[in-house]
Coordinates of C-alpha atoms and ligand atoms in Angstrom, one line a residue:
Chain A
M1 CA 50.1 248.6 185.9
I2 CA 52.7 246.5 187.4
R3 CA 52.1 243.9 184.7
K4 CA 52.8 246.3 182.1
N5 CA 56.1 247.2 183.5
N6 CA 57.2 243.6 183.9
L7 CA 56.3 242.8 180.4
S8 CA 57.7 245.9 178.8
L9 CA 61.0 244.2 179.3
V10 CA 60.4 241.6 176.5
E11 CA 57.5 243.2 174.6
S12 CA 59.4 246.3 173.5
P13 CA 59.9 247.1 170.7
P14 CA 56.3 246.1 169.8
E15 CA 56.2 244.0 166.6
P16 CA 53.5 244.1 164.3
R17 CA 51.8 240.7 165.6
G18 CA 50.7 239.3 162.3
A19 CA 54.2 239.1 161.1
V20 CA 55.7 237.0 163.7
P21 CA 55.0 233.4 163.7
A22 CA 53.6 232.0 166.9
V23 CA 56.6 229.4 167.1
K24 CA 59.7 229.3 165.0
I25 CA 62.0 226.3 165.4
R26 CA 65.2 226.1 163.5
N27 CA 67.6 223.3 163.2
L28 CA 66.7 221.9 166.6
S29 CA 68.7 219.0 168.0
K30 CA 68.4 217.3 171.4
W31 CA 70.3 214.6 173.0
Y32 CA 69.6 212.5 175.9
G33 CA 73.2 211.3 176.8
S34 CA 74.4 209.9 173.5
F35 CA 70.8 209.1 172.3
Q36 CA 69.6 211.9 169.9
A37 CA 66.1 212.4 170.4
L38 CA 65.5 215.3 168.0
K39 CA 67.6 215.7 164.6
A40 CA 67.8 219.1 163.2
V41 CA 64.1 219.8 163.4
D42 CA 62.6 222.8 161.5
L43 CA 59.0 223.9 162.2
T44 CA 57.1 227.0 162.0
I45 CA 53.7 227.4 163.6
A46 CA 51.7 230.3 162.2
R47 CA 49.6 232.5 164.4
G48 CA 46.1 230.8 164.6
E49 CA 47.4 227.8 163.1
K50 CA 46.2 224.2 164.3
L51 CA 49.0 221.7 164.2
V52 CA 48.6 218.2 164.9
I53 CA 51.8 216.2 165.4
C54 CA 51.7 212.3 165.0
G55 CA 54.1 209.5 164.6
P56 CA 55.2 206.2 166.2
S57 CA 55.9 205.8 170.0
G58 CA 59.4 207.1 171.0
S59 CA 59.6 209.3 167.8
G60 CA 60.1 212.5 169.8
K61 CA 56.8 214.2 169.8
S62 CA 56.7 215.0 173.3
T63 CA 60.1 216.0 173.4
L64 CA 59.6 218.3 170.6
I65 CA 56.5 220.2 172.1
R66 CA 57.9 220.2 175.7
T67 CA 61.1 222.0 174.4
I68 CA 58.8 224.9 173.2
N69 CA 58.0 225.9 177.0
A70 CA 61.4 224.7 178.2
L71 CA 60.1 221.8 180.1
E72 CA 62.9 220.1 178.1
G73 CA 66.2 221.8 177.3
F74 CA 67.9 221.4 173.9
Q75 CA 71.6 221.5 172.7
E76 CA 71.5 223.0 169.3
G77 CA 69.3 225.2 167.1
Q78 CA 66.9 228.0 168.0
I79 CA 63.4 228.4 169.2
V80 CA 61.6 231.7 169.0
V81 CA 58.1 232.0 170.5
D82 CA 56.1 235.2 169.6
G83 CA 59.4 236.9 168.8
I84 CA 61.1 236.1 172.0
E85 CA 64.2 233.8 171.5
L86 CA 64.1 231.1 174.2
T87 CA 67.3 230.8 176.0
R88 CA 68.0 229.5 179.5
K89 CA 67.7 233.0 181.0
P90 CA 65.0 233.3 183.4
E91 CA 63.4 236.3 181.8
A92 CA 63.2 234.4 178.4
V93 CA 61.8 231.4 180.0
E94 CA 59.2 233.4 182.0
A95 CA 58.0 235.6 179.0
V96 CA 57.7 232.3 176.9
R97 CA 55.8 230.3 179.7
K98 CA 53.3 233.4 180.0
R99 CA 52.6 233.0 176.3
V100 CA 52.1 229.2 176.2
G101 CA 49.7 227.0 178.0
M102 CA 50.3 223.3 178.3
V103 CA 48.0 220.3 178.8
F104 CA 49.4 217.0 179.8
Q105 CA 48.4 213.2 179.0
Q106 CA 48.2 212.7 182.8
F107 CA 46.3 215.9 183.6
N108 CA 48.6 216.8 186.4
L109 CA 46.1 218.7 188.4
F110 CA 47.2 219.8 191.8
P111 CA 45.3 217.1 194.2
H112 CA 45.7 219.4 197.3
L113 CA 43.8 222.4 195.6
T114 CA 40.2 222.6 194.6
V115 CA 39.1 223.0 190.9
L116 CA 38.9 226.6 191.3
E117 CA 42.1 226.9 193.1
N118 CA 43.9 225.1 190.5
C119 CA 42.8 227.7 188.0
T120 CA 43.6 230.7 190.3
L121 CA 46.7 229.8 191.9
A122 CA 49.0 230.8 189.0
L123 CA 47.0 233.8 188.2
R124 CA 47.5 235.2 191.5
L125 CA 51.1 234.3 192.0
V126 CA 52.5 234.8 188.5
R127 CA 50.1 237.6 187.1
G128 CA 49.3 239.3 190.3
V129 CA 45.6 239.3 189.9
S130 CA 43.4 239.7 193.1
Q131 CA 41.7 236.7 194.3
K132 CA 38.3 238.0 193.4
D133 CA 39.2 238.6 189.6
A134 CA 41.2 235.6 189.5
E135 CA 38.1 233.5 190.6
E136 CA 35.9 235.4 188.1
R137 CA 38.2 234.7 185.3
A138 CA 38.7 231.1 186.3
L139 CA 34.8 230.6 186.5
H140 CA 34.6 232.0 183.0
Y141 CA 37.0 229.4 181.7
L142 CA 35.5 226.6 183.7
G143 CA 32.2 227.6 182.2
K144 CA 33.7 227.3 178.8
V145 CA 34.7 223.8 179.4
R146 CA 31.4 223.0 181.1
I147 CA 32.6 222.6 184.6
P148 CA 31.2 225.4 186.4
D149 CA 29.3 223.6 189.1
Q150 CA 32.2 221.4 190.2
A151 CA 34.5 224.5 191.1
H152 CA 34.8 223.5 194.8
K153 CA 35.5 219.9 194.4
Y154 CA 38.9 218.3 194.5
A155 CA 40.4 216.8 191.2
S156 CA 40.1 213.3 192.6
Q157 CA 36.3 213.8 192.8
L158 CA 36.0 214.3 189.0
S159 CA 36.0 211.8 186.2
G160 CA 39.0 211.6 183.8
G161 CA 37.3 213.6 181.0
Q162 CA 36.3 216.4 183.6
Q163 CA 39.8 216.5 184.9
Q164 CA 41.3 217.0 181.6
R165 CA 38.8 219.7 180.9
V166 CA 39.6 221.4 184.2
A167 CA 43.4 221.0 183.0
I168 CA 42.5 222.9 179.8
A169 CA 40.5 225.8 181.9
R170 CA 43.6 225.9 184.1
A171 CA 45.9 226.6 181.1
L172 CA 43.3 228.9 179.5
S173 CA 42.9 231.0 182.7
M174 CA 46.4 232.5 182.1
Q175 CA 45.2 233.6 178.6
P176 CA 48.0 232.1 176.6
D177 CA 48.5 232.8 173.0
I178 CA 49.6 229.3 172.1
M179 CA 48.3 226.1 173.6
L180 CA 50.2 222.9 173.6
F181 CA 48.6 219.4 174.0
D182 CA 50.6 216.2 174.6
E183 CA 48.4 213.4 174.0
P184 CA 45.4 214.9 175.9
T185 CA 43.1 211.9 175.4
S186 CA 45.4 209.1 175.8
A187 CA 44.8 208.4 179.3
L188 CA 41.0 208.7 179.0
D189 CA 38.3 206.0 178.7
P190 CA 36.7 205.9 175.2
E191 CA 33.5 207.5 176.2
M192 CA 35.3 210.6 177.7
V193 CA 37.5 211.1 174.7
K194 CA 34.8 213.0 172.8
E195 CA 33.9 215.6 175.5
V196 CA 37.7 216.5 175.7
L197 CA 37.8 216.7 171.8
D198 CA 34.8 218.7 171.6
T199 CA 36.3 221.3 173.9
M200 CA 39.5 221.4 171.9
T201 CA 37.5 221.7 168.7
Q202 CA 35.6 224.7 170.2
L203 CA 39.0 226.3 171.4
A204 CA 40.1 225.9 167.8
G205 CA 37.2 227.6 166.5
E206 CA 38.0 230.6 168.6
G207 CA 41.1 231.1 166.8
M208 CA 43.7 229.7 169.5
T209 CA 47.1 228.6 168.0
M210 CA 47.4 224.9 168.9
A211 CA 50.0 222.2 168.8
V212 CA 48.5 218.8 169.5
V213 CA 50.2 215.6 169.9
T214 CA 47.6 213.1 169.2
H215 CA 46.7 209.8 167.5
E216 CA 42.9 210.9 167.1
M217 CA 42.9 211.1 163.3
G218 CA 39.2 212.3 163.2
F219 CA 40.2 215.3 165.3
A220 CA 43.2 215.9 163.1
R221 CA 41.0 215.7 159.9
Q222 CA 38.3 218.0 161.1
V223 CA 40.5 220.5 163.1
A224 CA 44.2 220.6 161.9
D225 CA 45.4 222.9 159.4
R226 CA 48.6 220.8 159.0
V227 CA 49.7 217.4 160.2
V228 CA 53.2 216.7 161.1
F229 CA 54.5 213.2 160.9
M230 CA 57.5 212.5 163.0
D231 CA 59.7 209.3 163.2
R232 CA 63.1 208.7 165.0
G233 CA 63.4 212.5 165.9
E234 CA 62.9 213.9 162.5
I235 CA 60.0 215.3 160.8
V236 CA 59.4 213.1 157.9
E237 CA 56.5 214.4 156.2
Q238 CA 53.9 217.3 156.6
G239 CA 50.9 218.6 155.0
P240 CA 47.2 219.6 155.1
P241 CA 45.3 216.5 156.7
S242 CA 43.3 215.9 153.5
E243 CA 46.5 215.2 151.6
F244 CA 48.3 213.4 154.5
F245 CA 45.6 211.1 155.2
S246 CA 44.6 210.2 151.6
N247 CA 48.1 210.3 150.0
P248 CA 51.0 209.9 152.3
K249 CA 54.1 210.1 150.3
E250 CA 56.6 208.5 152.7
L251 CA 56.7 204.9 153.3
R252 CA 57.1 205.3 157.0
A253 CA 54.0 207.5 157.2
R254 CA 52.1 205.0 155.2
A255 CA 53.1 202.1 157.6
F256 CA 52.2 204.2 160.5
L257 CA 48.8 205.2 159.1
S258 CA 48.0 201.8 158.1
Q259 CA 48.6 200.7 161.6
I260 CA 46.4 203.2 163.6
L261 CA 43.5 203.4 161.0
H262 CA 43.7 199.5 160.8
Chain Q
M1 CA 39.7 201.4 209.0
H2 CA 40.4 202.8 205.5
Y3 CA 41.4 199.5 204.0
A4 CA 38.3 197.4 205.0
D5 CA 36.9 195.5 202.2
N6 CA 33.1 195.4 201.8
V7 CA 32.7 191.7 202.8
D8 CA 31.5 190.7 206.2
Y9 CA 34.2 188.1 207.1
P10 CA 33.6 186.4 210.5
R11 CA 35.5 188.6 213.0
L12 CA 38.7 187.2 214.0
L13 CA 38.0 186.9 217.7
S14 CA 34.4 185.7 217.0
R15 CA 35.9 182.4 215.5
P16 CA 36.0 179.7 218.0
S17 CA 39.0 178.3 216.3
I18 CA 40.7 181.4 217.4
Y19 CA 39.0 182.5 220.4
I20 CA 39.2 179.2 222.3
P21 CA 42.9 178.5 221.6
G22 CA 43.7 182.0 222.5
L23 CA 42.1 181.5 225.7
A24 CA 43.7 178.2 226.3
I25 CA 47.0 179.7 225.7
L26 CA 46.5 182.5 227.9
F27 CA 45.4 180.0 230.7
G28 CA 48.4 177.7 230.0
I29 CA 50.9 180.8 230.3
L30 CA 49.1 181.9 233.6
L31 CA 49.5 178.4 235.1
Y32 CA 52.9 178.0 233.9
T33 CA 54.3 181.3 235.2
Q34 CA 52.5 180.4 238.6
A35 CA 50.4 183.5 238.7
G36 CA 49.0 182.6 241.9
A37 CA 52.3 183.5 243.5
T38 CA 52.2 186.9 242.2
S39 CA 51.1 189.8 244.4
L40 CA 48.0 190.2 242.2
G41 CA 47.4 186.5 242.4
Q42 CA 47.5 186.5 246.1
A43 CA 45.2 189.4 246.4
L44 CA 42.8 187.5 244.1
A45 CA 43.1 184.3 246.0
G46 CA 42.4 186.2 249.3
L47 CA 39.2 187.5 247.8
F48 CA 38.0 183.9 247.2
G49 CA 39.1 182.8 250.5
M50 CA 41.9 180.6 249.2
A51 CA 44.8 182.5 250.6
E52 CA 45.8 179.2 252.4
G53 CA 45.2 176.7 249.7
S54 CA 47.8 174.6 248.0
P55 CA 50.1 176.6 245.5
F56 CA 48.8 174.6 242.7
A57 CA 45.1 175.1 243.7
T58 CA 45.9 178.9 243.9
N59 CA 47.5 179.0 240.5
L60 CA 44.5 177.1 238.9
L61 CA 42.0 179.4 240.6
V62 CA 43.9 182.7 239.5
A63 CA 44.5 181.3 236.0
L64 CA 40.8 180.5 235.6
V65 CA 39.5 183.7 236.9
V66 CA 41.8 185.9 234.9
T67 CA 41.0 183.8 231.8
A68 CA 37.3 184.1 232.5
V69 CA 37.7 188.0 233.0
V70 CA 39.6 188.2 229.7
A71 CA 36.9 186.0 227.8
I72 CA 34.0 188.1 229.0
N73 CA 35.8 191.3 228.4
V74 CA 36.4 190.4 224.9
A75 CA 32.9 189.0 224.3
V76 CA 31.5 192.4 225.6
V77 CA 33.9 194.7 223.9
M78 CA 33.2 192.8 220.5
R79 CA 29.7 194.1 220.7
L80 CA 30.7 197.7 221.0
R81 CA 30.9 200.1 218.1
L82 CA 34.4 200.4 216.6
K83 CA 35.2 203.9 217.9
H84 CA 34.2 202.9 221.4
Q85 CA 36.1 199.6 221.2
V86 CA 39.3 201.6 220.7
Y87 CA 38.7 203.8 223.6
V88 CA 37.7 200.9 225.9
V89 CA 40.8 198.9 224.9
W90 CA 42.9 201.9 225.2
A91 CA 41.6 202.5 228.7
E92 CA 42.0 199.0 230.0
L93 CA 45.5 198.6 228.8
A94 CA 46.4 202.0 230.3
L95 CA 44.8 200.7 233.6
L96 CA 47.2 197.6 233.4
V97 CA 50.2 199.7 233.0
L98 CA 49.3 202.0 235.9
L99 CA 48.5 198.8 238.1
F100 CA 51.9 197.4 237.3
F101 CA 53.5 200.8 238.5
Y102 CA 51.2 200.8 241.5
S103 CA 52.3 197.1 242.4
F104 CA 55.8 198.6 243.3
D105 CA 54.4 199.8 246.4
L106 CA 55.5 203.4 245.8
S107 CA 55.6 206.1 248.4
F108 CA 53.0 208.6 247.1
E109 CA 53.9 210.9 249.8
F110 CA 57.4 211.3 248.4
I111 CA 56.2 211.8 244.9
R112 CA 53.8 214.5 246.2
R113 CA 56.7 216.3 248.0
K114 CA 58.9 216.1 244.9
I115 CA 56.6 216.6 242.0
G116 CA 56.2 220.3 242.1
F117 CA 60.1 220.7 241.6
L118 CA 60.1 218.0 239.0
L119 CA 57.5 219.9 237.0
T120 CA 58.5 223.5 237.5
Q121 CA 62.2 223.0 236.9
G122 CA 62.5 219.7 235.2
L123 CA 59.4 219.6 233.0
V124 CA 59.9 223.1 232.0
T125 CA 63.5 222.7 231.0
T126 CA 62.7 219.6 229.0
L127 CA 59.8 221.4 227.2
Y128 CA 62.1 224.3 226.4
V129 CA 64.9 222.2 225.3
S130 CA 62.8 220.1 223.1
A131 CA 60.8 222.8 221.6
V132 CA 63.5 225.0 220.6
S133 CA 65.4 222.1 219.2
I134 CA 62.3 220.9 217.3
V135 CA 62.1 224.2 215.4
I136 CA 65.7 224.6 214.7
A137 CA 65.8 220.7 213.5
S138 CA 63.1 221.5 211.2
V139 CA 64.5 224.4 209.7
L140 CA 67.7 222.5 209.3
A141 CA 66.0 219.6 207.7
M142 CA 64.3 221.8 205.2
I143 CA 67.5 223.5 204.1
G144 CA 69.2 220.1 204.1
A145 CA 66.6 218.6 202.0
I146 CA 66.3 221.4 199.3
A147 CA 70.2 221.4 199.3
K148 CA 70.1 217.6 198.6
L149 CA 67.7 217.9 195.7
S150 CA 69.5 220.9 194.3
S151 CA 72.1 221.0 191.4
N152 CA 74.3 223.1 193.6
G153 CA 77.5 221.1 194.1
I154 CA 78.8 222.9 197.2
A155 CA 75.2 222.7 198.8
L156 CA 75.0 219.1 198.0
G157 CA 78.5 218.4 199.4
I158 CA 77.7 220.2 202.7
A159 CA 74.3 218.5 203.1
N160 CA 75.7 215.1 202.4
F161 CA 78.4 215.5 205.0
Y162 CA 76.1 216.9 207.4
T163 CA 73.6 214.0 207.5
S164 CA 76.7 211.5 207.3
L165 CA 78.4 213.1 210.4
F166 CA 75.3 213.9 212.7
R167 CA 73.4 210.5 211.8
G168 CA 76.7 208.7 212.1
L169 CA 77.9 209.8 215.5
P170 CA 76.3 208.9 218.8
L171 CA 74.1 211.9 220.0
L172 CA 76.0 211.5 223.5
M173 CA 79.1 212.0 221.7
Q174 CA 77.9 215.0 219.9
I175 CA 76.6 216.5 223.2
Y176 CA 80.1 216.0 224.7
M177 CA 82.0 217.3 221.6
I178 CA 79.9 220.6 221.4
Y179 CA 79.9 221.2 225.4
L180 CA 83.5 220.2 225.9
G181 CA 85.0 220.7 222.3
L182 CA 83.8 224.2 221.4
P183 CA 85.6 225.9 224.4
Q184 CA 88.8 224.4 223.0
L185 CA 88.2 226.8 220.1
G186 CA 87.6 229.6 222.4
Y187 CA 83.6 229.6 222.3
V188 CA 82.5 228.7 225.7
I189 CA 79.1 227.5 225.6
D190 CA 76.5 227.0 228.4
A191 CA 75.1 223.5 229.1
V192 CA 71.5 224.3 227.7
P193 CA 72.4 226.0 224.4
A194 CA 74.9 223.1 223.9
G195 CA 72.3 220.4 224.4
I196 CA 69.9 222.4 222.1
L197 CA 72.7 222.6 219.4
A198 CA 73.4 218.8 219.7
L199 CA 69.8 217.9 219.7
S200 CA 69.0 220.0 216.7
L201 CA 71.8 219.1 214.6
C202 CA 71.2 215.4 215.1
Y203 CA 67.5 215.3 214.5
G204 CA 68.0 217.8 211.8
A205 CA 70.2 215.3 210.1
Y206 CA 67.6 212.6 210.4
M207 CA 64.7 214.7 209.2
T208 CA 66.6 216.0 206.2
E209 CA 66.3 212.4 204.9
I210 CA 62.5 212.4 205.7
F211 CA 62.0 215.7 204.0
R212 CA 64.0 214.9 201.0
A213 CA 62.1 211.5 200.6
G214 CA 58.8 213.3 201.1
I215 CA 59.7 215.8 198.3
E216 CA 60.9 213.1 196.0
S217 CA 57.7 211.1 196.4
I218 CA 55.8 213.8 194.5
P219 CA 55.4 212.9 190.8
R220 CA 57.4 214.8 188.2
G221 CA 54.2 216.0 186.5
Q222 CA 53.4 218.3 189.4
W223 CA 56.6 220.1 188.9
E224 CA 56.1 220.2 185.1
A225 CA 52.5 221.5 185.5
S226 CA 53.6 224.3 188.0
R227 CA 56.4 225.3 185.8
A228 CA 54.3 225.3 182.6
L229 CA 52.0 227.7 184.5
G230 CA 54.9 230.0 185.0
L231 CA 55.4 229.6 188.9
K232 CA 58.6 230.5 190.3
P233 CA 60.9 227.9 191.9
K234 CA 60.0 229.0 195.3
D235 CA 56.3 229.1 194.6
T236 CA 56.4 225.6 193.0
L237 CA 58.1 224.3 196.1
T238 CA 56.0 226.1 198.7
R239 CA 52.7 226.1 197.0
I240 CA 52.6 222.9 194.9
I241 CA 55.2 220.5 196.3
L242 CA 55.6 220.7 200.1
P243 CA 51.9 220.8 200.5
Q244 CA 51.6 217.5 199.1
A245 CA 54.8 216.3 200.5
M246 CA 53.5 217.0 204.0
R247 CA 51.3 214.0 203.9
I248 CA 54.2 211.9 203.7
I249 CA 56.6 213.8 205.9
I250 CA 54.4 214.3 209.0
P251 CA 54.0 210.7 210.3
P252 CA 57.8 210.0 210.5
T253 CA 58.4 213.6 211.7
G254 CA 55.9 213.0 214.6
N255 CA 58.0 209.9 215.4
Q256 CA 61.3 212.1 215.4
F257 CA 59.8 214.8 217.6
I258 CA 58.5 212.0 220.3
A259 CA 62.1 210.5 220.0
M260 CA 63.7 213.9 220.6
L261 CA 61.5 214.6 223.5
K262 CA 63.0 211.6 225.3
D263 CA 66.4 212.0 223.8
S264 CA 66.6 215.5 225.4
S265 CA 67.3 213.4 228.5
L266 CA 70.7 212.8 227.2
V267 CA 71.6 216.4 227.8
S268 CA 71.5 215.7 231.4
V269 CA 75.1 214.5 231.1
V270 CA 76.3 218.0 230.9
G271 CA 74.3 218.9 233.9
V272 CA 71.2 220.4 232.5
W273 CA 68.5 220.3 235.2
E274 CA 65.9 218.6 232.8
L275 CA 63.2 216.0 233.9
M276 CA 65.5 213.0 233.8
Y277 CA 68.4 214.6 235.6
L278 CA 66.1 215.8 238.5
A279 CA 64.3 212.5 238.6
R280 CA 67.6 210.7 239.2
T281 CA 69.0 213.3 241.6
Q282 CA 65.8 213.9 243.7
G283 CA 65.4 209.9 244.1
Q284 CA 69.0 209.6 245.2
T285 CA 68.6 211.6 248.2
E286 CA 66.1 209.3 249.9
F287 CA 66.7 206.1 248.0
R288 CA 63.4 206.5 246.4
H289 CA 64.6 205.9 242.7
V290 CA 61.6 204.0 241.4
E291 CA 59.1 206.7 242.4
M292 CA 61.0 209.5 240.6
M293 CA 61.7 207.2 237.5
I294 CA 58.1 206.0 237.3
T295 CA 56.9 209.8 237.8
A296 CA 59.2 211.0 235.1
S297 CA 58.1 208.3 232.6
L298 CA 54.4 209.0 233.1
I299 CA 55.2 212.7 232.4
Y300 CA 57.2 211.5 229.2
W301 CA 54.3 209.5 228.2
I302 CA 51.8 212.3 228.7
L303 CA 53.9 214.5 226.6
S304 CA 54.2 211.9 223.9
I305 CA 50.4 211.6 223.9
V306 CA 50.0 215.3 223.5
L307 CA 52.4 215.2 220.6
E308 CA 50.4 212.2 218.9
L309 CA 47.3 214.2 219.3
I310 CA 48.7 217.3 217.6
Q311 CA 50.2 215.0 214.8
G312 CA 46.8 213.3 214.3
R313 CA 45.3 216.7 213.8
I314 CA 47.8 218.1 211.3
E315 CA 47.6 214.6 209.4
R316 CA 43.8 215.1 209.1
R317 CA 44.4 218.6 207.8
Y318 CA 46.8 217.4 205.0
N319 CA 44.7 214.5 204.0
R320 CA 41.6 216.5 203.3
A321 CA 41.7 216.6 199.7
Q322 CA 42.4 212.9 199.6
T323 CA 39.6 211.7 201.9
R324 CA 36.8 213.8 200.7
Ligands
ATP401 N1 64.5 211.6 180.1 C1 64.9 210.7 179.0 N2 66.2 210.3 179.2 C2 66.3 209.4 178.2 N3 65.8 209.2 177.1 C3 64.5 209.9 177.0 C4 64.1 210.6 177.8 N4 62.9 211.2 177.6 C5 62.5 210.6 176.3 N5 63.7 209.7 175.9 C6 63.8 209.1 174.6 O1 63.5 210.0 173.7 C7 62.9 209.4 172.5 C8 61.6 210.3 172.3 O2 60.9 210.3 173.5 P1 59.3 211.1 173.4 O3 58.7 210.9 174.7 O4 59.5 212.5 172.8 O5 58.5 210.2 172.4 P2 57.1 210.3 171.9 O6 57.0 210.5 170.3 O7 56.4 211.3 172.6 O8 56.6 208.8 172.3 P3 55.1 208.4 172.9 O9 54.0 208.4 171.8 O10 55.5 207.1 173.5 O11 54.6 209.6 173.8 C9 62.4 208.1 173.0 O12 63.3 207.1 172.3 C10 62.6 208.0 174.5 O13 63.1 206.7 175.0
MG402 MG1 54.9 211.4 174.3

């Protein structure tokens, strides 16, 4: 009941859900000092869409997806998440972060908490869910990522692949509408990449809206609805993976693909 | 202990190249410092019926006996298990310190007569002043650290000035300034509150830096993960960052508490009847300074040990996740 009251601030008037895109980015520019990291980026992510973002190192991929949940600020342009305009106002940021889950390259699990506590803490503090319900929900998602029997261990006792799956379960426990992944497999040993990608593929199959920064082109081919190629703060080319991989139009995209596909 | 490799290197003291020169050096030092002439040396010589021997012979005998005792002791202790080794060595060293005090030919009768007052008045005051100051200093340190990490210019300015001033001025000055200076402004302040205020402000300033460094040692990713989950700034700090920072904050903070315990003796300059003040004044009346100083020192030591034990416990609690 309390939840509903809190949310009504941002949820009214109720919009027809299908009509509003999950994320709408218009003319987004960001500077670090005098260095422009994003240059008038336009990007719309439809509900249920799976987006893969790729591009050379330093091209602004992380910066772009981190602006979506306000981990990075921006100077120009507009970001609208689920119909909510992202400003610097606490209510706007809170409402957006409620809808957006994030998975990091370095997992960023909380080392002083157990796996289960990692997944329940925000549920209890942010959503006001009771301890018992939070644990039930967390165990459900830990089961989904196939970590149910490690719930009482600490993160440092798990393998890298397991830690990243816990991080996914932690984000999912908050029941977001959109999931952001910033190179989720880049810090993993090769044999653990697959288990994390499998989990993400499964999630995609369930209809989650996903924006994934990755160089795993196999995953992009199989799962993505659209591939976005960035270079030097701009979106240079985008299209369905079949087209992008077989017939990239831009020179920079070709050079990049020839490099990562050998 | 935690850093031991899984290689059985020969133990340092079991290597003859270290053990034997070590003993030779000890023997040399004892001989050179004429150990035979000390009170302990004389007692030893008497034991061997050599009290009347030539000084050199006595020195030789005492140096030999002490070296032999040390050699046997090391050989025995080396064979114990690590945990027992620590206890045995600790107890032996403590015994030596006590023996050192004992050699002053103290009047235990005098100590027995005075210790009651020393404890009920002096110790109680010291504990009271230290405990209250520790609590206030911790609160100040937490506020100071958060202010220093904030992007609020006013808070930052105040915090910077505060740590600069109270770390920069001698504590003794601060005590005088508060006790004698505040009345100039019209605030008459008693000696005990003045002492507590000075200690709190001074140690709060030191601890501000400890807390700040502890918080800063936590990787950015922890803040970001917490924010991405929607935690409020207060919850991010108290539930995510501080519990992790505690591991880094606690050891130097324990140091500060122990230092403060002993620095609380400085408030005696404004006439607070704490442990050191009483030790000095009680000793004066019968020219028994040493008795009172040693008694007070031992009480400080015992208090420090208690703080060390508490610190160890808290450290173990916050290390849980890392050591399991
Ligand atoms: N905090 C910062 N301050 C200054 N410059 C920054 C900062 N963060 C990123 N940059 C710069 O912005 C550009 C984009 O960085 P970003 O991390 O978004 O790249 P990326 O595409 O994610 O690269 P990678 O594949 O290496 O992760 C880079 O040139 C980087 O040097
Ligand atoms: Mg990146």
